[in-house]
Short mmCIF file of C-alpha atoms in Angstrom, two decimals:
data_model
loop_
_atom_site.label_atom_id
_atom_site.label_comp_id
_atom_site.label_asym_id
_atom_site.label_seq_id
_atom_site.Cartn_x
_atom_site.Cartn_y
_atom_site.Cartn_z
CA MET E 1 0.00 0.00 0.00
CA ASN E 2 1.58 3.27 -1.03
CA ARG E 3 1.00 6.62 0.56
CA ASN E 4 -1.32 7.94 -2.05
CA SER E 5 -3.66 4.91 -2.07
CA ALA E 6 -3.82 4.54 1.72
CA PRO E 7 -7.26 5.03 3.27
CA GLN E 8 -7.87 8.60 4.36
CA LEU E 9 -10.10 9.86 7.15
CA ARG E 10 -12.91 12.23 6.22
CA ASN E 11 -12.41 15.97 6.78
CA SER E 12 -15.83 16.82 8.17
CA LEU E 13 -15.21 18.67 11.45
CA THR E 14 -15.97 22.38 11.75
CA ASN E 15 -14.26 25.01 13.88
CA ARG E 16 -16.87 24.75 16.64
CA HIS E 17 -16.24 21.01 16.87
CA VAL E 18 -12.47 21.41 17.09
CA THR E 19 -12.80 24.25 19.61
CA MET E 20 -15.05 22.35 21.99
CA ILE E 21 -13.04 19.15 21.61
CA ALA E 22 -9.96 21.14 22.54
CA LEU E 23 -11.59 22.72 25.58
CA GLY E 24 -13.30 19.54 26.69
CA GLY E 25 -10.18 17.42 26.33
CA VAL E 26 -8.56 18.61 29.56
CA ILE E 27 -11.55 19.80 31.58
CA GLY E 28 -12.55 16.63 33.36
CA ALA E 29 -12.42 14.80 36.64
CA GLY E 30 -8.91 16.16 37.14
CA LEU E 31 -10.48 19.57 37.76
CA PHE E 32 -13.82 18.65 39.28
CA VAL E 33 -12.51 15.98 41.68
CA SER E 34 -8.72 15.73 41.85
CA SER E 35 -8.28 19.44 42.54
CA GLY E 36 -9.57 18.76 46.06
CA ALA E 37 -6.79 16.27 46.75
CA VAL E 38 -4.22 18.80 45.56
CA LEU E 39 -5.63 21.50 47.84
CA ASN E 40 -5.59 19.14 50.82
CA ALA E 41 -1.99 18.15 50.10
CA VAL E 42 -0.59 21.61 49.36
CA GLY E 43 -2.90 24.23 50.84
CA PRO E 44 -3.60 27.64 49.24
CA ALA E 45 -0.17 27.45 47.58
CA ALA E 46 -1.75 24.90 45.23
CA LEU E 47 -2.44 27.94 43.06
CA ILE E 48 1.29 28.07 42.38
CA SER E 49 1.27 24.35 41.52
CA TYR E 50 -1.42 24.99 38.92
CA ILE E 51 0.45 27.97 37.47
CA VAL E 52 3.74 26.05 37.24
CA SER E 53 2.22 23.00 35.56
CA GLY E 54 0.01 25.17 33.38
CA VAL E 55 3.02 27.02 32.01
CA LEU E 56 4.77 23.74 31.20
CA VAL E 57 1.73 22.35 29.39
CA THR E 58 1.36 25.64 27.52
CA LEU E 59 4.93 25.34 26.22
CA ILE E 60 4.36 21.72 25.20
CA MET E 61 1.16 22.64 23.42
CA ARG E 62 2.88 25.49 21.61
CA ALA E 63 5.53 23.11 20.31
CA VAL E 64 2.95 20.52 19.23
CA GLY E 65 0.78 23.24 17.69
CA GLU E 66 3.67 24.47 15.58
CA MET E 67 4.16 21.00 14.11
CA ALA E 68 0.42 20.59 13.56
CA VAL E 69 0.40 23.76 11.46
CA VAL E 70 3.53 23.08 9.38
CA LEU E 71 2.78 19.35 9.01
CA PRO E 72 -0.98 19.17 8.33
CA GLU E 73 -0.41 15.95 6.40
CA ALA E 74 0.79 14.21 9.57
CA ARG E 75 -2.81 13.77 10.78
CA SER E 76 -1.77 11.99 13.99
CA ILE E 77 0.26 12.77 17.10
CA GLU E 78 2.77 9.99 16.43
CA ASN E 79 3.66 11.33 12.99
CA TYR E 80 5.24 14.51 14.38
CA PRO E 81 8.18 12.63 15.93
CA ARG E 82 8.15 10.33 12.90
CA PHE E 83 8.83 13.34 10.67
CA GLY E 84 11.28 14.95 13.07
CA LEU E 85 13.22 12.06 14.58
CA GLY E 86 12.56 8.97 12.51
CA ARG E 87 10.49 5.83 12.53
CA TRP E 88 11.62 4.70 16.00
CA ALA E 89 10.22 7.87 17.55
CA GLY E 90 6.92 7.60 15.69
CA PHE E 91 6.59 3.96 16.74
CA SER E 92 7.46 4.75 20.36
CA VAL E 93 5.21 7.79 20.76
CA GLY E 94 2.35 6.08 18.93
CA TRP E 95 2.29 2.97 21.08
CA MET E 96 2.93 4.83 24.34
CA TYR E 97 0.15 7.26 23.47
CA TRP E 98 -2.21 4.42 22.64
CA TYR E 99 -1.34 2.54 25.84
CA PHE E 100 -1.77 5.62 28.04
CA TRP E 101 -5.21 6.45 26.69
CA VAL E 102 -6.67 2.92 26.62
CA ILE E 103 -5.87 2.73 30.34
CA VAL E 104 -7.45 6.15 30.90
CA ALA E 105 -10.55 4.91 29.02
CA ALA E 106 -10.87 1.98 31.42
CA VAL E 107 -10.41 4.27 34.43
CA GLU E 108 -13.07 6.67 33.16
CA ALA E 109 -15.50 3.81 32.49
CA VAL E 110 -15.06 2.52 36.04
CA ALA E 111 -15.47 6.04 37.46
CA GLY E 112 -18.60 6.70 35.42
CA ALA E 113 -20.10 3.39 36.47
CA GLY E 114 -19.48 4.28 40.11
CA ILE E 115 -21.42 7.54 39.75
CA ILE E 116 -24.36 5.96 37.92
CA SER E 117 -24.51 3.06 40.38
CA GLY E 118 -24.96 5.64 43.12
CA PHE E 119 -28.22 6.73 41.49
CA PHE E 120 -29.27 3.16 40.58
CA PRO E 121 -27.81 0.87 43.27
CA SER E 122 -29.77 -2.15 42.06
CA VAL E 123 -27.86 -2.23 38.75
CA PRO E 124 -24.55 -4.15 38.92
CA ASN E 125 -21.51 -1.91 38.60
CA TRP E 126 -19.93 -4.12 35.94
CA ALA E 127 -23.06 -3.90 33.78
CA VAL E 128 -23.05 -0.10 33.93
CA CYS E 129 -19.34 -0.03 33.07
CA LEU E 130 -19.90 -2.33 30.11
CA GLY E 131 -22.86 -0.27 28.95
CA LEU E 132 -20.82 2.96 28.98
CA ILE E 133 -18.04 1.45 26.87
CA VAL E 134 -20.50 -0.03 24.37
CA ALA E 135 -22.45 3.24 24.09
CA MET E 136 -19.35 5.33 23.42
CA THR E 137 -18.04 2.73 20.99
CA VAL E 138 -21.25 2.93 18.97
CA LEU E 139 -21.05 6.74 18.86
CA ASN E 140 -17.49 6.59 17.55
CA LEU E 141 -18.39 3.94 14.97
CA ILE E 142 -21.21 5.93 13.39
CA SER E 143 -19.02 8.77 12.11
CA VAL E 144 -16.40 11.27 13.22
CA ARG E 145 -19.04 13.98 13.05
CA VAL E 146 -21.28 12.10 15.51
CA TYR E 147 -18.31 11.75 17.86
CA ALA E 148 -17.58 15.46 17.51
CA GLU E 149 -21.20 16.49 17.99
CA THR E 150 -21.45 14.34 21.12
CA GLU E 151 -18.22 15.78 22.46
CA PHE E 152 -19.39 19.30 21.61
CA TRP E 153 -22.46 19.00 23.84
CA LEU E 154 -20.71 17.13 26.62
CA ALA E 155 -17.95 19.75 26.67
CA SER E 156 -20.55 22.53 26.54
CA ILE E 157 -22.18 21.22 29.72
CA LYS E 158 -18.82 21.23 31.50
CA ILE E 159 -17.98 24.75 30.39
CA VAL E 160 -21.42 26.12 31.28
CA ALA E 161 -21.06 24.50 34.71
CA ILE E 162 -17.66 26.12 35.25
CA VAL E 163 -18.88 29.55 34.11
CA PHE E 164 -21.87 29.24 36.45
CA PHE E 165 -19.54 28.22 39.27
CA LEU E 166 -17.19 31.16 38.63
CA VAL E 167 -20.01 33.72 38.43
CA VAL E 168 -21.76 32.50 41.58
CA GLY E 169 -18.49 32.10 43.49
CA GLY E 170 -17.23 35.48 42.37
CA LEU E 171 -20.41 37.29 43.38
CA PHE E 172 -20.32 35.55 46.76
CA LEU E 173 -16.70 36.55 47.40
CA LEU E 174 -17.52 40.15 46.45
CA GLY E 175 -20.13 40.15 49.22
CA LEU E 176 -23.13 40.60 46.94
CA PHE E 177 -24.97 37.85 48.85
CA GLY E 178 -24.20 35.80 51.94
CA HIS E 179 -21.27 36.31 54.31
CA SER E 180 -18.13 36.48 52.20
CA PRO E 181 -14.84 35.28 53.75
CA GLY E 182 -12.97 37.38 51.21
CA THR E 183 -9.36 36.19 50.99
CA THR E 184 -8.96 35.22 54.66
CA HIS E 185 -8.78 31.49 53.84
CA LEU E 186 -5.58 32.15 51.88
CA THR E 187 -3.65 33.04 55.03
CA GLU E 188 -5.57 31.31 57.83
CA HIS E 189 -5.20 27.66 58.88
CA GLY E 190 -1.42 27.64 58.70
CA GLY E 191 -0.78 30.37 56.15
CA PHE E 192 -0.32 30.29 52.39
CA PHE E 193 2.30 27.50 52.62
CA PRO E 194 0.91 25.30 55.43
CA LYS E 195 2.72 22.19 54.12
CA GLY E 196 5.91 23.99 53.15
CA SER E 197 7.22 25.11 49.77
CA GLY E 198 8.23 21.54 48.86
CA ALA E 199 4.56 20.57 48.78
CA VAL E 200 4.11 22.96 45.85
CA VAL E 201 6.48 20.82 43.78
CA VAL E 202 4.66 17.63 44.75
CA GLY E 203 1.34 19.26 43.88
CA SER E 204 2.60 20.46 40.51
CA VAL E 205 3.41 16.88 39.50
CA THR E 206 -0.12 15.77 40.38
CA VAL E 207 -1.63 18.75 38.56
CA LEU E 208 0.46 18.05 35.47
CA PHE E 209 -1.35 14.79 34.83
CA SER E 210 -4.69 16.61 35.06
CA PHE E 211 -3.71 18.59 31.95
CA ALA E 212 -2.90 15.48 29.90
CA GLY E 213 -4.96 15.41 26.71
CA ALA E 214 -4.56 19.02 25.67
CA GLU E 215 -3.02 17.86 22.39
CA ILE E 216 -6.33 16.32 21.28
CA ALA E 217 -6.98 19.65 19.57
CA THR E 218 -4.30 18.99 16.96
CA ILE E 219 -5.57 15.45 16.32
CA ALA E 220 -9.15 16.59 15.82
CA ALA E 221 -7.98 19.44 13.57
CA ALA E 222 -6.55 16.84 11.17
CA GLU E 223 -10.13 15.77 10.35
CA SER E 224 -11.37 19.32 9.90
CA LYS E 225 -11.92 21.25 6.69
CA ASP E 226 -8.78 23.36 7.24
CA PRO E 227 -6.31 21.38 9.42
CA ALA E 228 -3.54 23.99 9.66
CA LYS E 229 -5.84 26.92 10.44
CA TYR E 230 -7.95 25.06 13.00
CA ALA E 231 -4.89 23.51 14.67
CA ALA E 232 -3.38 26.94 15.32
CA ARG E 233 -6.67 28.37 16.55
CA ALA E 234 -7.42 25.40 18.82
CA THR E 235 -3.90 25.45 20.27
CA ARG E 236 -4.25 29.10 21.27
CA GLN E 237 -7.63 28.46 22.84
CA VAL E 238 -6.35 25.50 24.83
CA MET E 239 -3.36 27.41 26.16
CA TYR E 240 -5.25 30.45 27.35
CA ARG E 241 -8.75 29.29 28.18
CA ILE E 242 -7.76 26.12 30.04
CA LEU E 243 -5.42 28.08 32.27
CA PHE E 244 -8.22 30.59 32.74
CA PHE E 245 -10.76 27.94 33.79
CA TYR E 246 -8.39 26.01 36.04
CA LEU E 247 -6.80 28.94 37.85
CA LEU E 248 -10.03 30.85 38.44
CA SER E 249 -11.91 27.75 39.58
CA VAL E 250 -9.20 26.74 42.06
CA SER E 251 -8.94 30.35 43.27
CA VAL E 252 -12.67 30.47 44.02
CA ILE E 253 -12.55 27.11 45.83
CA VAL E 254 -9.60 27.99 48.04
CA CYS E 255 -11.13 31.37 48.93
CA VAL E 256 -14.60 30.03 49.80
CA VAL E 257 -13.65 26.70 51.45
CA PRO E 258 -10.77 26.28 53.95
CA TRP E 259 -8.04 24.18 52.33
CA ASN E 260 -8.01 21.68 55.20
CA THR E 261 -11.66 20.70 54.62
CA PRO E 262 -11.61 17.01 53.54
CA MET E 263 -11.98 17.02 49.76
CA SER E 264 -10.41 13.73 48.66
CA GLY E 265 -11.37 10.08 48.97
CA SER E 266 -14.31 8.05 47.71
CA GLU E 267 -16.65 9.18 50.48
CA VAL E 268 -15.72 12.87 50.39
CA ARG E 269 -17.57 15.50 48.36
CA SER E 270 -16.20 17.29 45.32
CA PRO E 271 -14.55 20.66 46.10
CA PHE E 272 -16.98 22.23 43.63
CA ALA E 273 -19.94 20.77 45.55
CA LEU E 274 -18.47 21.98 48.84
CA THR E 275 -18.05 25.47 47.42
CA LEU E 276 -21.57 25.64 46.00
CA SER E 277 -22.98 24.40 49.30
CA ALA E 278 -21.03 27.07 51.20
CA VAL E 279 -22.44 29.69 48.84
CA GLY E 280 -25.95 28.40 49.47
CA ILE E 281 -26.82 26.61 46.22
CA PRO E 282 -29.33 23.80 46.92
CA TYR E 283 -28.68 20.24 45.68
CA ALA E 284 -25.03 21.09 45.07
CA ASP E 285 -23.97 17.45 45.42
CA VAL E 286 -26.46 16.23 42.83
CA ILE E 287 -25.53 19.01 40.43
CA MET E 288 -21.83 18.18 40.66
CA GLU E 289 -22.44 14.44 40.35
CA VAL E 290 -24.14 15.10 37.01
CA VAL E 291 -21.35 17.44 35.89
CA VAL E 292 -18.63 14.96 36.89
CA LEU E 293 -20.47 12.19 35.06
CA THR E 294 -20.58 14.42 31.99
CA ALA E 295 -16.84 15.00 32.31
CA VAL E 296 -16.19 11.28 32.61
CA LEU E 297 -18.31 10.44 29.56
CA SER E 298 -16.60 13.20 27.59
CA SER E 299 -13.19 11.81 28.50
CA LEU E 300 -14.20 8.23 27.66
CA ASN E 301 -15.57 9.41 24.32
CA SER E 302 -12.32 11.21 23.54
CA CYS E 303 -10.17 8.27 24.67
CA LEU E 304 -11.78 5.98 22.10
CA TYR E 305 -11.32 8.64 19.44
CA LEU E 306 -7.65 9.24 20.31
CA THR E 307 -6.65 5.60 20.53
CA SER E 308 -8.38 4.63 17.29
CA ARG E 309 -6.72 7.44 15.32
CA VAL E 310 -3.21 6.75 16.54
CA LEU E 311 -3.63 2.99 15.96
CA PHE E 312 -4.97 3.69 12.47
CA SER E 313 -1.90 5.82 11.74
CA LEU E 314 0.48 3.21 13.15
CA SER E 315 -1.03 0.54 10.92
CA LYS E 316 -0.63 2.79 7.86
CA HIS E 317 3.10 2.97 8.56
CA GLY E 318 3.54 -0.75 9.13
CA ASP E 319 3.97 -0.33 12.90
CA ALA E 320 0.69 -2.09 13.79
CA PRO E 321 -1.26 -4.96 12.16
CA LYS E 322 -2.25 -3.99 8.63
CA PHE E 323 -5.88 -5.03 8.98
CA LEU E 324 -6.43 -2.10 11.35
CA VAL E 325 -5.99 0.39 8.51
CA ARG E 326 -9.36 -0.52 6.99
CA LEU E 327 -12.13 2.11 7.13
CA ASN E 328 -15.85 1.45 7.07
CA SER E 329 -18.24 3.07 4.57
CA ARG E 330 -18.42 6.22 6.74
CA LYS E 331 -14.61 6.66 6.73
CA VAL E 332 -14.29 5.55 10.35
CA PRO E 333 -11.42 3.25 11.47
CA ALA E 334 -13.84 0.72 12.96
CA ARG E 335 -11.27 -2.00 13.52
CA ALA E 336 -8.94 0.37 15.35
CA ILE E 337 -11.85 1.46 17.56
CA PHE E 338 -12.70 -2.15 18.41
CA ALA E 339 -9.04 -2.81 19.24
CA ALA E 340 -9.12 0.00 21.78
CA THR E 341 -12.34 -1.24 23.37
CA VAL E 342 -10.96 -4.77 23.76
CA VAL E 343 -8.29 -3.41 26.09
CA SER E 344 -10.95 -1.47 27.97
CA TYR E 345 -13.01 -4.61 28.43
CA LEU E 346 -9.99 -6.56 29.67
CA SER E 347 -9.02 -3.72 32.03
CA VAL E 348 -12.52 -3.55 33.48
CA ILE E 349 -12.50 -7.33 34.01
CA ALA E 350 -9.13 -7.02 35.73
CA ASN E 351 -10.55 -4.33 37.99
CA TYR E 352 -13.51 -6.55 38.89
CA PHE E 353 -11.47 -9.62 39.82
CA PHE E 354 -8.13 -8.08 40.86
CA PRO E 355 -8.82 -4.46 41.85
CA GLU E 356 -5.68 -4.15 43.97
CA GLN E 357 -3.30 -6.01 41.65
CA VAL E 358 -3.70 -6.00 37.87
CA PHE E 359 -5.69 -2.80 37.45
CA LEU E 360 -3.44 -0.84 39.82
CA PHE E 361 -0.42 -2.16 37.91
CA LEU E 362 -1.86 -0.93 34.61
CA ILE E 363 -2.54 2.53 36.02
CA ASN E 364 0.94 2.86 37.53
CA SER E 365 2.69 1.49 34.44
CA SER E 366 1.11 4.23 32.32
CA GLY E 367 1.40 7.06 34.85
CA ALA E 368 4.55 8.81 33.61
CA VAL E 369 4.25 7.66 30.00
CA CYS E 370 2.75 10.98 28.93
CA LEU E 371 5.87 12.82 30.15
CA ILE E 372 8.07 10.54 28.05
CA TYR E 373 6.12 11.10 24.85
CA TYR E 374 5.83 14.83 25.59
CA PHE E 375 9.63 15.00 25.76
CA LEU E 376 9.93 13.25 22.38
CA LEU E 377 7.32 15.58 20.86
CA VAL E 378 9.24 18.70 21.91
CA LEU E 379 12.50 17.13 20.72
CA ALA E 380 10.80 16.49 17.37
CA GLU E 381 9.71 20.13 17.22
CA VAL E 382 13.33 21.23 17.52
CA SER E 383 14.32 18.92 14.67
CA VAL E 384 11.43 20.00 12.40
CA ARG E 385 12.10 23.67 13.10
CA ARG E 386 15.79 23.34 12.18
CA ARG E 387 14.87 21.63 8.93
CA LEU E 388 12.47 24.46 8.16
CA ALA E 389 15.22 26.97 8.82
CA ALA E 390 17.51 25.07 6.45
CA GLN E 391 14.83 25.45 3.77
CA GLY E 392 14.49 29.16 4.52
CA ILE E 393 10.98 28.75 5.95
CA THR E 394 9.69 30.64 9.00
CA PRO E 395 6.46 29.14 10.40
CA GLY E 396 3.57 31.52 10.86
CA PHE E 397 2.67 29.76 14.10
CA ARG E 398 5.76 28.87 16.05
CA MET E 399 7.24 28.08 19.43
CA TRP E 400 8.18 31.16 21.42
CA GLY E 401 11.86 31.90 22.04
CA PHE E 402 13.14 29.06 19.87
CA PRO E 403 15.32 27.14 20.57
CA TRP E 404 15.82 28.13 24.21
CA LEU E 405 12.24 27.67 25.37
CA SER E 406 12.15 24.29 23.63
CA TYR E 407 15.31 23.28 25.50
CA LEU E 408 13.86 24.64 28.74
CA THR E 409 10.67 22.62 28.20
CA MET E 410 12.63 19.39 27.70
CA ALA E 411 14.81 20.12 30.73
CA TRP E 412 11.69 20.85 32.75
CA ILE E 413 10.17 17.48 31.79
CA VAL E 414 13.42 15.72 32.73
CA GLY E 415 13.32 17.56 36.05
CA VAL E 416 9.79 16.31 36.74
CA LEU E 417 10.87 12.75 35.93
CA ALA E 418 13.89 13.11 38.20
CA PHE E 419 11.65 14.33 41.01
CA MET E 420 9.35 11.36 40.51
CA ALA E 421 12.39 9.10 40.82
CA VAL E 422 13.39 10.44 44.24
CA TYR E 423 9.90 11.03 45.66
CA PRO E 424 8.68 7.78 47.32
CA ALA E 425 5.03 8.22 46.31
CA THR E 426 5.83 8.39 42.58
CA ARG E 427 9.01 6.29 42.31
CA TRP E 428 7.20 3.03 41.61
CA GLN E 429 5.00 4.71 39.02
CA LEU E 430 8.04 6.06 37.20
CA MET E 431 9.79 2.68 37.27
CA LEU E 432 6.80 0.91 35.74
CA SER E 433 6.38 3.64 33.12
CA ALA E 434 10.07 3.31 32.24
CA LEU E 435 9.51 -0.44 31.90
CA SER E 436 6.63 0.25 29.51
CA PHE E 437 8.90 2.48 27.42
CA ALA E 438 11.63 -0.18 27.39
CA ILE E 439 9.13 -2.78 26.18
CA VAL E 440 8.03 -0.44 23.36
CA LEU E 441 11.65 0.12 22.31
CA GLY E 442 12.23 -3.64 22.42
CA ALA E 443 9.20 -4.19 20.21
CA TYR E 444 10.56 -1.65 17.74
CA ARG E 445 13.76 -3.67 17.34
CA ILE E 446 11.55 -6.44 15.98
CA VAL E 447 9.18 -4.32 13.90
CA ARG E 448 11.92 -2.22 12.28
CA ARG E 449 12.87 -5.19 10.11
CA ARG E 450 9.55 -4.79 8.31
CA PRO E 451 9.31 -2.34 5.40
CA VAL E 452 7.72 1.06 5.98
CA THR E 453 4.42 0.87 4.09
CA SER E 454 3.81 4.57 3.55
CA GLY E 455 7.21 5.82 2.60
CA LYS E 456 10.13 7.25 4.53
CA THR E 457 9.48 10.27 6.68
CA ARG E 458 12.80 10.96 8.39
CA GLY E 459 14.64 13.59 6.43
CA LYS E 460 11.64 14.29 4.23
CA LYS E 461 11.32 17.86 3.07
CA VAL E 462 8.92 19.71 5.33
CA PRO E 463 5.97 21.12 3.33
#
């Protein structure tokens, strides 16, 4: 199969689809639920943790966005390092990306089932979990536009909820209704750094994983009517609006609710629900349960989309079984979607029978994988940019302060990995993620003997 005759995905997404997919990709349970654990662990200084991690993700997104604009033909996240660094990098990033997100899909399915089972306790948890995976699989199989339309409305609910939360919380803090604590909670209960400045670093690592998925904007843009234009626009929106939503939301929470209020654990309420209750909004818990469920379904929907597209691209390049490259009549990679759901089914079964062994192992073994493929993506950006310079081309959308900010971003990622290596709570996660990377590299040594089915990409002239 040559490059020109290879199956191509349909370009049917509009700007509103790409925009909402971009915004919805990183606004999920990491904000609505996990932010409470960060606040409990760090205190008011968690705001700094969010700023620090937000800046790093912004730099990564800028680098990825640059490649998405100058390489619109790439059409998948793994093809950026394939163009910039060679087949080994494309293979490695592709399979690590796929592995990371199939595990996230299983986690989201289990989380969503837990919420729904709370409303319908008579329905077995495993049946709800299975139903969620099947439902999202069907939506992704119909067409990319159905996926995008579903994600548009799910993301819209999340964004409306956050805007409502910010408006109500802001008015309350301004003293327009109720008894406003103002900013007293920022300095009371042990001060701004109640757990010490080192806790800010620990918190920033946790926050970093909440931002994972921001790059979905560039993947969705590849199936839009104008990939380069929409990729640049979506990248800007992700960088600025996500930071806006996260920082303002966490600021409102930490000002309204004392940081040492229990906000983490299966039996503890969401920090958003606690804040709305403190403001005086009735049924705050029910409202936030619905919003969190929406966030979970949105994430599960996106996980199936992401994993199917990267697996489809890998198969086109001979780095995955060739039968996965087939599209159905609606230009959807149905076989790649089914391959992703199989792993989700197996993961859910593992969670049912071995919740403390197999499933926990899968989660830990994928934990730091996103940092590894982010490093390779930024490294690829440096390579692509130098090749552009050699051709006398200056990208219209480019990484700031090149090459120094690119080098700083890579050094920053290495620093986070080094911290995970010395910090007891994350050391095991890093070791298992490193093992996953080593297995991928070992697999490449076998696969590299096969011919590249879609032509060489390393050293190819950048369009």
